[in-house]
Short mmCIF file of C-alpha atoms in Angstrom, two decimals:
data_model
loop_
_atom_site.label_atom_id
_atom_site.label_comp_id
_atom_site.label_asym_id
_atom_site.label_seq_id
_atom_site.Cartn_x
_atom_site.Cartn_y
_atom_site.Cartn_z
CA MET A 222 16.52 -264.05 -161.05
CA ALA A 223 16.92 -267.61 -162.34
CA LEU A 224 20.68 -267.18 -162.33
CA CYS A 225 20.61 -265.88 -158.75
CA HIS A 226 18.45 -268.81 -157.69
CA SER A 227 20.91 -271.17 -159.30
CA ASP A 228 23.84 -269.60 -157.45
CA GLU A 229 22.02 -269.91 -154.12
CA THR A 230 21.21 -273.55 -154.81
CA GLU A 231 24.81 -274.31 -155.68
CA GLN A 232 25.99 -272.65 -152.47
CA MET A 233 23.51 -274.68 -150.42
CA LEU A 234 24.61 -277.91 -152.09
CA SER A 235 28.26 -277.11 -151.42
CA ALA A 236 27.50 -276.38 -147.79
CA LEU A 237 25.52 -279.62 -147.44
CA ARG A 238 28.32 -281.64 -149.03
CA ALA A 239 30.85 -280.07 -146.69
CA GLU A 240 28.58 -280.85 -143.74
CA GLU A 241 28.16 -284.43 -144.98
CA THR A 242 31.94 -284.84 -145.22
CA ARG A 243 32.38 -283.45 -141.71
CA LEU A 244 29.74 -285.78 -140.27
CA LEU A 245 31.20 -288.83 -142.03
CA GLU A 246 34.65 -288.01 -140.67
CA ALA A 247 33.20 -287.54 -137.19
CA LEU A 248 31.28 -290.81 -137.48
CA SER A 249 34.41 -292.62 -138.63
CA ALA A 250 36.39 -291.18 -135.71
CA THR A 251 33.65 -292.23 -133.29
CA ARG A 252 33.59 -295.77 -134.68
CA THR A 253 37.37 -295.95 -134.40
CA LYS A 254 37.18 -295.01 -130.72
CA LEU A 255 34.42 -297.57 -130.16
CA ASN A 256 36.50 -300.27 -131.84
CA ASP A 257 39.44 -299.36 -129.62
CA LEU A 258 37.32 -299.76 -126.50
CA MET A 259 35.16 -302.78 -127.41
CA PRO A 260 35.14 -305.75 -129.83
CA ILE A 261 34.51 -304.78 -133.42
CA SER A 262 30.80 -304.92 -134.24
CA ALA A 263 31.15 -305.60 -137.96
CA LEU A 264 34.06 -306.77 -140.06
CA PRO A 265 35.08 -304.38 -142.83
CA ALA A 266 34.05 -305.47 -146.31
CA GLU A 267 37.65 -306.08 -147.41
CA ILE A 268 38.24 -308.48 -144.48
CA LEU A 269 34.99 -310.30 -145.20
CA GLU A 270 36.05 -310.63 -148.81
CA GLU A 271 39.41 -312.08 -147.73
CA ILE A 272 37.66 -314.65 -145.53
CA PHE A 273 35.21 -315.52 -148.28
CA GLY A 274 38.13 -315.98 -150.67
CA ILE A 275 39.69 -318.57 -148.36
CA CYS A 276 36.36 -320.37 -148.00
CA ILE A 277 35.77 -320.42 -151.75
CA SER A 278 39.26 -321.80 -152.42
CA ARG A 279 38.45 -324.75 -150.17
CA LEU A 280 35.06 -325.36 -151.74
CA TYR A 281 36.57 -325.84 -155.16
CA GLY A 282 38.64 -328.88 -155.99
CA PHE A 283 38.13 -332.26 -157.58
CA GLN A 284 35.04 -332.72 -155.39
CA LYS A 285 32.87 -329.69 -156.08
CA SER A 286 30.74 -328.35 -153.27
CA PRO A 287 26.98 -328.24 -153.90
CA HIS A 288 26.77 -325.06 -151.79
CA ARG A 289 28.63 -322.60 -153.99
CA LEU A 290 26.23 -319.73 -153.31
CA ALA A 291 25.91 -320.30 -149.57
CA LEU A 292 27.74 -317.06 -148.76
CA THR A 293 24.99 -315.07 -150.48
CA GLN A 294 22.27 -316.54 -148.28
CA VAL A 295 23.45 -315.54 -144.79
CA CYS A 296 22.46 -311.89 -144.57
CA ARG A 297 22.09 -308.78 -146.69
CA ARG A 298 25.63 -307.59 -145.99
CA TRP A 299 27.23 -310.93 -146.81
CA ARG A 300 25.17 -311.10 -149.98
CA PHE A 301 26.30 -307.64 -151.07
CA VAL A 302 30.00 -308.39 -150.41
CA SER A 303 29.99 -311.82 -152.04
CA LEU A 304 28.06 -310.72 -155.14
CA ASN A 305 30.29 -307.70 -155.73
CA ALA A 306 33.73 -309.25 -155.03
CA ALA A 307 35.12 -310.10 -158.46
CA ARG A 308 37.76 -312.51 -157.18
CA LEU A 309 35.12 -314.74 -155.57
CA TRP A 310 33.78 -315.52 -159.05
CA ARG A 311 37.10 -316.34 -160.71
CA ILE A 312 36.74 -320.14 -160.47
CA ILE A 313 34.25 -320.98 -163.20
CA ASP A 314 32.64 -324.41 -163.22
CA LEU A 315 31.73 -325.11 -166.84
CA ARG A 316 29.34 -327.90 -165.83
CA ASN A 317 26.75 -325.35 -164.74
CA PRO A 318 25.87 -323.04 -167.68
CA ARG A 319 23.79 -320.59 -165.65
CA LEU A 320 26.35 -320.22 -162.88
CA ALA A 321 29.18 -320.06 -165.44
CA GLN A 322 27.53 -317.15 -167.26
CA GLU A 323 27.04 -315.32 -163.96
CA SER A 324 30.67 -316.00 -163.02
CA PHE A 325 31.98 -314.58 -166.29
CA LEU A 326 29.95 -311.42 -165.64
CA ARG A 327 30.74 -310.92 -161.95
CA SER A 328 34.44 -311.77 -162.24
CA ALA A 329 34.76 -308.52 -164.22
CA SER A 330 38.38 -308.20 -165.37
CA ALA A 331 39.88 -310.56 -162.76
CA PRO A 332 41.94 -313.59 -163.89
CA ILE A 333 39.69 -316.66 -164.24
CA HIS A 334 40.14 -320.39 -163.71
CA LEU A 335 38.14 -322.77 -165.92
CA SER A 336 37.16 -326.16 -164.56
CA ALA A 337 35.14 -329.12 -165.84
CA TRP A 338 35.62 -332.33 -163.88
CA SER A 339 32.48 -334.31 -164.72
CA PRO A 340 32.25 -335.04 -168.45
CA SER A 341 28.85 -336.75 -168.27
CA GLN A 342 27.25 -333.52 -166.99
CA LEU A 343 28.98 -331.01 -169.25
CA CYS A 344 26.99 -329.41 -172.03
CA ILE A 345 29.63 -328.31 -174.50
CA GLU A 346 27.12 -326.31 -176.54
CA GLY A 347 25.64 -322.96 -175.56
CA PRO A 348 26.36 -319.23 -175.67
CA TYR A 349 28.62 -319.29 -172.63
CA ILE A 350 30.89 -321.83 -174.36
CA GLU A 351 30.75 -320.11 -177.74
CA GLY A 352 31.67 -316.82 -176.08
CA LEU A 353 34.76 -318.15 -174.31
CA GLY A 354 37.03 -316.44 -176.81
CA SER A 355 36.09 -313.02 -175.45
CA HIS A 356 37.55 -314.04 -172.07
CA ALA A 357 40.68 -315.77 -173.41
CA GLU A 358 43.05 -313.05 -172.19
CA ARG A 359 41.83 -313.54 -168.60
CA VAL A 360 42.18 -317.34 -168.41
CA LYS A 361 44.81 -318.10 -165.76
CA SER A 362 44.35 -321.86 -165.44
CA VAL A 363 42.38 -324.70 -167.04
CA GLU A 364 41.51 -327.99 -165.34
CA LEU A 365 39.54 -330.43 -167.51
CA ASN A 366 38.38 -334.03 -167.43
CA LEU A 367 36.55 -334.36 -170.74
CA PHE A 368 36.10 -336.75 -173.59
CA PRO A 369 38.45 -335.89 -176.48
CA GLU A 370 35.79 -334.41 -178.79
CA ASP A 371 34.49 -332.10 -176.04
CA MET A 372 37.99 -330.99 -175.11
CA ILE A 373 38.76 -330.16 -178.73
CA LYS A 374 35.56 -328.08 -179.08
CA LEU A 375 36.30 -326.21 -175.88
CA PHE A 376 39.79 -325.15 -176.92
CA ARG A 377 38.59 -324.17 -180.38
CA ASN A 378 36.13 -321.78 -178.73
CA LEU A 379 38.88 -320.34 -176.54
CA GLY A 380 40.73 -319.12 -179.61
CA PRO A 381 44.30 -319.28 -180.91
CA SER A 382 46.08 -317.96 -177.81
CA LEU A 383 45.80 -317.96 -174.03
CA PRO A 384 48.42 -315.34 -173.13
CA ALA A 385 47.79 -315.35 -169.36
CA LEU A 386 47.47 -319.10 -168.80
CA THR A 387 50.06 -320.55 -166.40
CA ASP A 388 48.46 -323.84 -165.22
CA LEU A 389 47.03 -326.54 -167.49
CA SER A 390 45.62 -329.89 -166.36
CA LEU A 391 44.04 -332.21 -168.94
CA THR A 392 42.56 -335.64 -168.23
CA VAL A 393 40.29 -337.97 -170.17
CA PRO A 394 37.74 -340.28 -168.50
CA ALA A 395 38.71 -343.86 -167.73
CA LEU A 396 36.52 -345.13 -170.59
CA SER A 397 38.38 -342.98 -173.11
CA THR A 398 41.67 -343.67 -174.87
CA ASN A 399 44.85 -341.70 -175.41
CA PHE A 400 44.55 -338.81 -177.83
CA ILE A 401 46.62 -335.91 -179.13
CA LEU A 402 45.25 -332.38 -178.68
CA ASP A 403 46.67 -330.84 -181.83
CA ASP A 404 44.51 -327.70 -181.62
CA LEU A 405 45.97 -326.47 -178.37
CA PRO A 406 46.17 -322.65 -178.31
CA CYS A 407 49.50 -320.88 -178.01
CA LEU A 408 50.55 -320.85 -174.34
CA PRO A 409 53.48 -318.42 -174.01
CA HIS A 410 53.46 -318.31 -170.18
CA LEU A 411 52.66 -321.93 -169.29
CA LYS A 412 54.38 -322.97 -166.03
CA ALA A 413 52.57 -326.03 -164.66
CA LEU A 414 51.49 -328.86 -166.98
CA THR A 415 49.58 -332.02 -165.99
CA LEU A 416 48.56 -334.50 -168.68
CA ASP A 417 46.76 -337.78 -167.99
CA CYS A 418 46.42 -339.94 -171.14
CA VAL A 419 46.53 -336.72 -173.18
CA SER A 420 49.29 -335.55 -175.49
CA ILE A 421 49.96 -332.07 -176.82
CA PRO A 422 52.48 -330.58 -179.26
CA TRP A 423 55.58 -331.06 -177.13
CA HIS A 424 57.30 -327.97 -178.50
CA GLN A 425 54.88 -325.93 -176.36
CA CYS A 426 56.55 -327.25 -173.20
CA VAL A 427 58.90 -324.33 -172.64
CA GLY A 428 59.75 -322.60 -169.37
CA LEU A 429 57.89 -325.09 -167.16
CA THR A 430 58.31 -325.32 -163.40
CA ARG A 431 56.02 -328.36 -162.92
CA LEU A 432 55.57 -331.30 -165.28
CA SER A 433 53.35 -334.34 -164.75
CA LEU A 434 52.81 -336.96 -167.46
CA ARG A 435 50.77 -340.09 -166.84
CA GLY A 436 49.46 -342.93 -168.95
CA GLN A 437 50.76 -341.88 -172.36
CA ALA A 438 50.99 -345.07 -174.43
CA THR A 439 53.26 -345.82 -177.37
CA GLY A 440 52.80 -343.16 -180.03
CA TYR A 441 51.43 -340.65 -177.53
CA SER A 442 54.28 -340.18 -175.07
CA PRO A 443 57.19 -337.92 -175.93
CA SER A 444 60.27 -339.59 -177.33
CA LEU A 445 63.48 -339.58 -175.33
CA THR A 446 64.76 -336.78 -177.56
CA GLN A 447 61.59 -334.75 -177.03
CA LEU A 448 61.81 -335.26 -173.28
CA ARG A 449 65.40 -334.04 -173.33
CA THR A 450 64.26 -330.98 -175.26
CA ILE A 451 61.54 -330.26 -172.68
CA PHE A 452 64.08 -330.45 -169.85
CA GLU A 453 66.54 -328.22 -171.70
CA ALA A 454 63.82 -325.66 -172.44
CA SER A 455 62.68 -325.67 -168.79
CA PRO A 456 65.84 -325.24 -166.67
CA ASN A 457 63.78 -324.02 -163.69
CA LEU A 458 61.75 -327.20 -163.31
CA GLU A 459 60.91 -327.83 -159.63
CA HIS A 460 58.65 -330.89 -159.80
CA ILE A 461 58.63 -333.74 -162.33
CA ARG A 462 56.28 -336.74 -162.28
CA LEU A 463 56.48 -339.35 -165.03
CA SER A 464 54.07 -342.20 -164.38
CA CYS A 465 53.34 -345.21 -166.58
CA ILE A 466 54.51 -343.59 -169.79
CA THR A 467 55.73 -345.75 -172.66
CA LEU A 468 58.84 -343.98 -173.84
CA ALA A 469 60.26 -344.92 -177.22
CA LEU A 470 63.98 -345.59 -176.77
CA PRO A 471 66.53 -345.49 -179.60
CA ASP A 472 67.94 -348.81 -180.77
CA VAL A 473 71.42 -347.60 -179.90
CA ASP A 474 71.81 -345.50 -176.78
CA ILE A 475 73.91 -342.48 -177.64
CA ALA A 476 75.07 -340.40 -174.70
CA PRO A 477 74.00 -336.75 -174.94
CA PRO A 478 76.78 -334.23 -175.58
CA ARG A 479 76.26 -332.78 -172.11
CA LEU A 480 74.13 -333.41 -169.05
CA ILE A 481 71.00 -331.33 -168.63
CA SER A 482 71.24 -329.33 -165.41
CA LEU A 483 68.07 -328.90 -163.34
CA PRO A 484 69.37 -326.97 -160.31
CA GLN A 485 65.88 -326.02 -159.01
CA LEU A 486 64.44 -329.54 -159.12
CA ARG A 487 62.95 -330.42 -155.73
CA GLU A 488 61.15 -333.67 -156.52
CA PHE A 489 61.45 -336.24 -159.30
CA ASN A 490 58.89 -339.07 -159.32
CA ILE A 491 59.23 -341.68 -162.03
CA ALA A 492 57.33 -344.95 -162.53
CA ALA A 493 58.28 -346.90 -165.63
CA LYS A 494 60.31 -349.83 -166.92
CA ALA A 495 63.88 -350.08 -165.70
CA SER A 496 65.36 -349.27 -169.12
CA VAL A 497 63.22 -346.14 -169.43
CA ILE A 498 64.14 -344.95 -165.94
CA GLN A 499 67.85 -345.41 -166.55
CA SER A 500 67.70 -343.67 -169.94
CA ILE A 501 65.95 -340.62 -168.49
CA LEU A 502 68.24 -340.36 -165.47
CA SER A 503 71.29 -340.68 -167.72
CA ASP A 504 70.49 -337.33 -169.29
CA ILE A 505 70.13 -335.09 -166.27
CA SER A 506 72.18 -333.67 -163.44
CA LEU A 507 70.23 -333.64 -160.17
CA SER A 508 70.59 -331.05 -157.45
CA PRO A 509 71.79 -332.33 -154.04
CA THR A 510 68.40 -331.25 -152.66
CA THR A 511 66.33 -333.21 -155.19
CA ARG A 512 64.04 -335.92 -153.79
CA LEU A 513 64.15 -338.96 -156.08
CA HIS A 514 61.30 -341.50 -156.01
CA ILE A 515 61.54 -344.51 -158.31
CA ASN A 516 58.77 -347.07 -158.86
CA CYS A 517 59.59 -350.02 -161.08
CA SER A 518 57.59 -353.23 -161.41
CA GLN A 519 60.67 -355.38 -161.92
CA PHE A 520 64.40 -354.86 -161.53
CA ASP A 521 67.21 -357.08 -160.34
CA GLY A 522 69.52 -354.45 -158.92
CA LEU A 523 69.95 -350.71 -158.58
CA ASP A 524 72.33 -350.73 -161.54
CA ASP A 525 69.29 -351.49 -163.70
CA LEU A 526 67.83 -348.14 -162.64
CA LEU A 527 70.70 -345.81 -161.87
CA PRO A 528 73.39 -344.78 -164.33
CA ALA A 529 76.88 -344.97 -162.89
CA ARG A 530 77.45 -341.23 -163.22
CA LEU A 531 74.32 -340.43 -161.19
CA LYS A 532 75.69 -342.24 -158.14
CA ALA A 533 78.87 -340.19 -158.43
CA MET A 534 77.13 -336.82 -158.94
CA TYR A 535 74.15 -337.16 -156.57
CA PRO A 536 75.48 -336.78 -153.01
CA LEU A 537 73.60 -338.50 -150.19
CA SER A 538 75.61 -337.25 -147.25
CA ASP A 539 72.45 -336.12 -145.42
CA ILE A 540 70.91 -339.62 -145.26
CA ARG A 541 70.50 -340.73 -141.65
CA VAL A 542 67.52 -343.09 -141.77
CA VAL A 543 67.03 -346.26 -143.82
CA ARG A 544 63.53 -347.73 -143.91
CA LEU A 545 62.96 -351.24 -145.23
CA VAL A 546 59.36 -351.91 -146.20
CA ARG A 547 57.82 -354.85 -148.00
CA GLU A 548 57.80 -353.12 -151.37
CA GLY A 549 61.14 -351.36 -151.22
CA VAL A 550 63.67 -349.10 -149.53
CA ARG A 551 63.35 -345.49 -148.45
CA LEU A 552 66.24 -343.25 -147.49
CA LEU A 553 65.28 -340.37 -145.21
CA THR A 554 66.97 -337.28 -143.87
CA SER A 555 67.89 -336.63 -140.26
CA ALA A 556 64.88 -334.34 -139.82
CA ALA A 557 62.39 -337.14 -140.48
CA ALA A 558 60.05 -338.09 -137.64
CA PRO A 559 59.74 -341.81 -136.73
CA TRP A 560 57.90 -343.66 -139.50
CA SER A 561 57.27 -340.40 -141.31
CA ASN A 562 55.06 -340.73 -144.38
CA ASP A 563 55.72 -337.17 -145.47
CA PRO A 564 57.35 -337.33 -148.92
CA ALA A 565 59.32 -334.22 -147.98
CA ASP A 566 61.32 -336.41 -145.56
CA TRP A 567 62.16 -339.00 -148.22
CA LYS A 568 65.41 -338.26 -150.00
CA VAL A 569 65.35 -341.41 -152.15
CA SER A 570 62.90 -344.28 -152.45
CA PHE A 571 63.02 -347.45 -154.53
CA ILE A 572 59.64 -349.14 -154.80
CA CYS A 573 58.94 -352.51 -156.41
CA PRO A 574 55.28 -353.60 -156.03
CA HIS A 575 56.20 -357.28 -156.04
CA ARG A 576 59.28 -357.35 -153.81
CA ILE A 577 62.66 -355.72 -153.86
CA SER A 578 65.42 -358.11 -154.85
CA GLU A 579 68.06 -359.48 -152.49
CA ARG A 580 70.79 -358.07 -154.71
CA ALA A 581 69.34 -354.54 -154.59
CA PHE A 582 69.12 -354.73 -150.81
CA SER A 583 72.28 -356.52 -149.74
CA ALA A 584 74.78 -355.68 -152.49
CA ASP A 585 73.75 -352.57 -154.41
CA LEU A 586 72.48 -350.35 -151.61
CA PRO A 587 75.86 -350.25 -149.81
CA GLN A 588 77.43 -349.28 -153.13
CA PHE A 589 74.89 -346.51 -153.69
CA PHE A 590 75.88 -344.48 -150.64
CA ASP A 591 77.99 -344.66 -147.49
CA LEU A 592 76.03 -346.68 -144.92
CA SER A 593 78.28 -345.47 -142.12
CA SER A 594 76.28 -342.21 -142.08
CA VAL A 595 73.09 -344.07 -141.08
CA ASN A 596 72.10 -343.83 -137.42
CA THR A 597 68.52 -345.18 -137.64
CA LEU A 598 67.07 -348.32 -139.22
CA GLU A 599 63.32 -348.87 -139.55
CA LEU A 600 62.00 -352.37 -140.31
CA GLY A 601 58.43 -352.07 -141.48
CA PHE A 602 57.58 -355.57 -142.71
CA ALA A 603 57.86 -359.25 -141.84
CA LEU A 604 61.28 -360.61 -142.77
CA ASN A 605 61.32 -363.36 -145.34
CA ASP A 606 63.97 -366.07 -145.61
CA TRP A 607 66.41 -364.27 -147.89
CA MET A 608 66.09 -361.03 -145.92
CA ILE A 609 66.95 -362.79 -142.66
CA ASN A 610 70.05 -364.23 -144.31
CA SER A 611 71.07 -360.83 -145.68
CA LEU A 612 70.22 -358.75 -142.63
CA GLY A 613 73.33 -359.73 -140.67
CA PRO A 614 75.80 -358.63 -143.38
CA PHE A 615 73.73 -355.50 -143.91
CA LEU A 616 73.82 -354.58 -140.20
CA ALA A 617 77.56 -355.17 -140.20
CA GLN A 618 77.85 -352.18 -142.53
CA LEU A 619 76.02 -349.90 -140.08
CA PRO A 620 78.71 -349.22 -137.47
CA ASN A 621 77.07 -345.97 -136.33
CA LEU A 622 73.53 -347.28 -135.98
CA GLU A 623 72.01 -345.90 -132.78
CA THR A 624 68.28 -346.57 -133.17
CA LEU A 625 66.46 -349.67 -134.40
CA ARG A 626 62.71 -349.33 -134.96
CA ILE A 627 60.61 -352.42 -135.57
CA ALA A 628 57.00 -351.84 -136.58
CA LYS A 629 55.95 -355.11 -138.16
CA ASN A 630 58.12 -358.16 -137.91
CA ASP A 631 58.79 -361.61 -136.59
CA LEU A 632 60.37 -360.11 -133.51
CA GLU A 633 61.20 -363.47 -131.95
CA TYR A 634 63.15 -364.70 -134.96
CA LEU A 635 64.82 -361.34 -135.57
CA LEU A 636 66.10 -360.77 -132.03
CA ASP A 637 67.11 -364.38 -131.64
CA ASN A 638 69.17 -364.06 -134.80
CA LEU A 639 70.80 -360.86 -133.59
CA SER A 640 71.54 -362.30 -130.14
CA HIS A 641 73.48 -365.24 -131.53
CA SER A 642 75.42 -363.34 -134.16
CA GLU A 643 78.72 -361.63 -133.68
CA LEU A 644 78.38 -358.22 -132.10
CA LEU A 645 76.69 -355.92 -134.58
CA CYS A 646 76.00 -352.20 -134.38
CA PRO A 647 78.13 -351.44 -131.30
CA ARG A 648 76.57 -347.98 -130.92
CA LEU A 649 72.98 -349.22 -130.82
CA LYS A 650 71.30 -347.47 -127.89
CA THR A 651 67.57 -347.41 -128.59
CA LEU A 652 65.19 -350.20 -129.58
CA THR A 653 61.63 -349.15 -130.50
CA ILE A 654 58.95 -351.80 -130.93
CA GLY A 655 55.70 -350.83 -132.66
CA SER A 656 54.61 -347.50 -134.11
CA VAL A 657 51.75 -345.05 -133.92
CA GLU A 658 50.55 -346.31 -137.30
CA SER A 659 50.40 -349.87 -135.94
CA SER A 660 47.90 -348.92 -133.22
CA GLY A 661 45.05 -350.08 -135.45
CA GLY A 662 46.33 -353.63 -135.49
CA TRP A 663 49.14 -353.39 -138.04
CA GLY A 664 52.29 -354.84 -136.53
CA SER A 665 51.04 -356.85 -133.57
CA PHE A 666 53.57 -358.55 -131.28
CA GLY A 667 52.63 -361.48 -129.09
CA ASP A 668 53.76 -362.35 -125.56
CA SER A 669 56.23 -364.85 -126.99
CA CYS A 670 58.36 -361.90 -128.13
CA LEU A 671 59.26 -360.93 -124.56
CA LYS A 672 61.69 -363.79 -124.02
CA PRO A 673 63.90 -363.09 -127.08
CA LEU A 674 63.78 -359.40 -126.22
CA VAL A 675 65.18 -360.13 -122.76
CA LEU A 676 67.84 -362.41 -124.24
CA PHE A 677 68.79 -359.69 -126.70
CA ALA A 678 69.11 -357.13 -123.89
CA LYS A 679 71.26 -359.56 -121.89
CA ALA A 680 73.50 -360.22 -124.88
CA ARG A 681 74.08 -356.50 -125.37
CA ARG A 682 74.81 -356.01 -121.71
CA SER A 683 77.23 -358.94 -121.61
CA ALA A 684 79.08 -357.40 -124.56
CA SER A 685 79.44 -354.14 -122.59
CA VAL A 686 77.23 -352.26 -125.06
CA PRO A 687 73.90 -352.24 -123.19
CA LEU A 688 70.75 -350.72 -124.57
CA GLU A 689 69.93 -347.37 -123.04
CA THR A 690 66.24 -347.29 -123.97
CA VAL A 691 63.56 -349.77 -125.00
CA GLU A 692 60.39 -348.10 -126.27
CA PHE A 693 57.06 -349.87 -126.62
CA VAL A 694 54.60 -348.09 -128.91
CA TYR A 695 51.06 -349.46 -129.14
CA SER A 696 51.93 -353.11 -128.78
CA ASP A 697 50.17 -355.96 -126.98
CA ILE A 698 53.47 -357.32 -125.70
CA PHE A 699 53.46 -354.80 -122.88
CA THR A 700 52.53 -356.15 -119.51
CA HIS A 701 53.80 -355.37 -116.05
CA ASN A 702 56.24 -358.24 -116.59
CA ALA A 703 57.92 -356.39 -119.46
CA ARG A 704 59.20 -353.64 -117.19
CA ASN A 705 60.21 -356.10 -114.48
CA GLU A 706 62.00 -358.43 -116.90
CA LEU A 707 63.99 -355.63 -118.51
CA GLU A 708 64.82 -353.80 -115.29
CA GLY A 709 68.56 -353.82 -114.75
CA LEU A 710 69.25 -354.83 -118.36
CA VAL A 711 68.47 -351.50 -120.03
CA GLY A 712 68.68 -347.92 -118.87
CA ARG A 713 64.95 -347.22 -119.10
CA VAL A 714 61.72 -348.67 -120.44
CA VAL A 715 59.26 -346.28 -122.10
CA PHE A 716 55.63 -346.97 -122.95
CA PHE A 717 53.54 -345.02 -125.42
CA PRO A 718 50.87 -344.30 -124.52
CA ASP A 719 52.11 -344.25 -120.94
CA ARG A 720 51.21 -347.23 -118.76
CA PRO A 721 51.43 -347.55 -114.98
#
């Protein structure tokens, strides 16, 4: 009898399960029809999780949000999704022990990202720190700003190897000094490395795609030979930033047996002494698409920075815009918007915080690349005496210049100088005065500038090369008289923003 009862029960359960499956399928079909006919009433859990993932990625950064658990406080459904989505707990803030322990648990087997960006608040002791080694295989990235002793303890707890780690960023507080992290675990898959006043065993720098070194003093920065080795071991480097490092140079500069090719390099930023910059650039072969940004506190000419072979092997045929600013020169591509500050538009820049030398501007720049390819010149600073004297010869080497943009300058002196010189830039068609950036007061032009502007327009017209367009962008020179004075001398006068 018991066996018979058991068989009947099993049959009933099977029938109920079949009925449950049928009803669920019918309910799903009904909901699908409703969603087709009206706005969706509730987002699926996977879409909510995707949205939460985007929100979480924006909450985390150098400035940590105080509302990390806000998604769990909206409603029961949001709480369930956010607490059970492993990827939402991958970014682990080591400053908060309780939250860190919860993150380790809820992230399950997902890759994790360790962060500690406030050394004064970090408690380096505790079970969640001591147990880091059990999660070592999941660590995808590490971003730390810690005092040396705390950083050493942390990596010791992580264990001898971080096999999944691809991104490493190490910084010490401003009050700390340079130090060498000798106990760094083995990092077989490291791709992106950022070190600020921290040194590591340089032989670990293999297969990198991003390298950023800043503030390494003498004895802590890699030697020139070690830097060459890093480049050779990382042929797929895409971004390099070397800032304020004190590189030990050999007493006798011996040329390497061959240039190091970095065909994938998109951007190379270097700020150092002229001798260091030249030594580093002497060793590498840059791709034609590489953006080169040089910052040097003092140099007489470009030959102090650029090895002769670099100028021959680094084509600049796509340069169309030259921008002269107070602290240096920027060479931009044809795709650059007026006064673009997007580094992606800068092909080459030479920055000197004090002032770029006359030799670098007037003599070396024309030797660096063919100025006849330039069709736009941007003047973004007030001309000093030597620049005024050199500007005429410089403009004479721009036969295809079509656009002159002046954002901040002694417009009266500049245009007066151009009006009384021999005919320069015969293809000049557009003169733009002011810029969107100057709307806040930077680059103001007074009413006295109108007279030399009219004289300049007359001079161009008399020489049978009249200006086609004069553009005024956020400048207090613009009155009704400006349009009247220039009428008949230029093709059109444009105001931005538009004025009646």
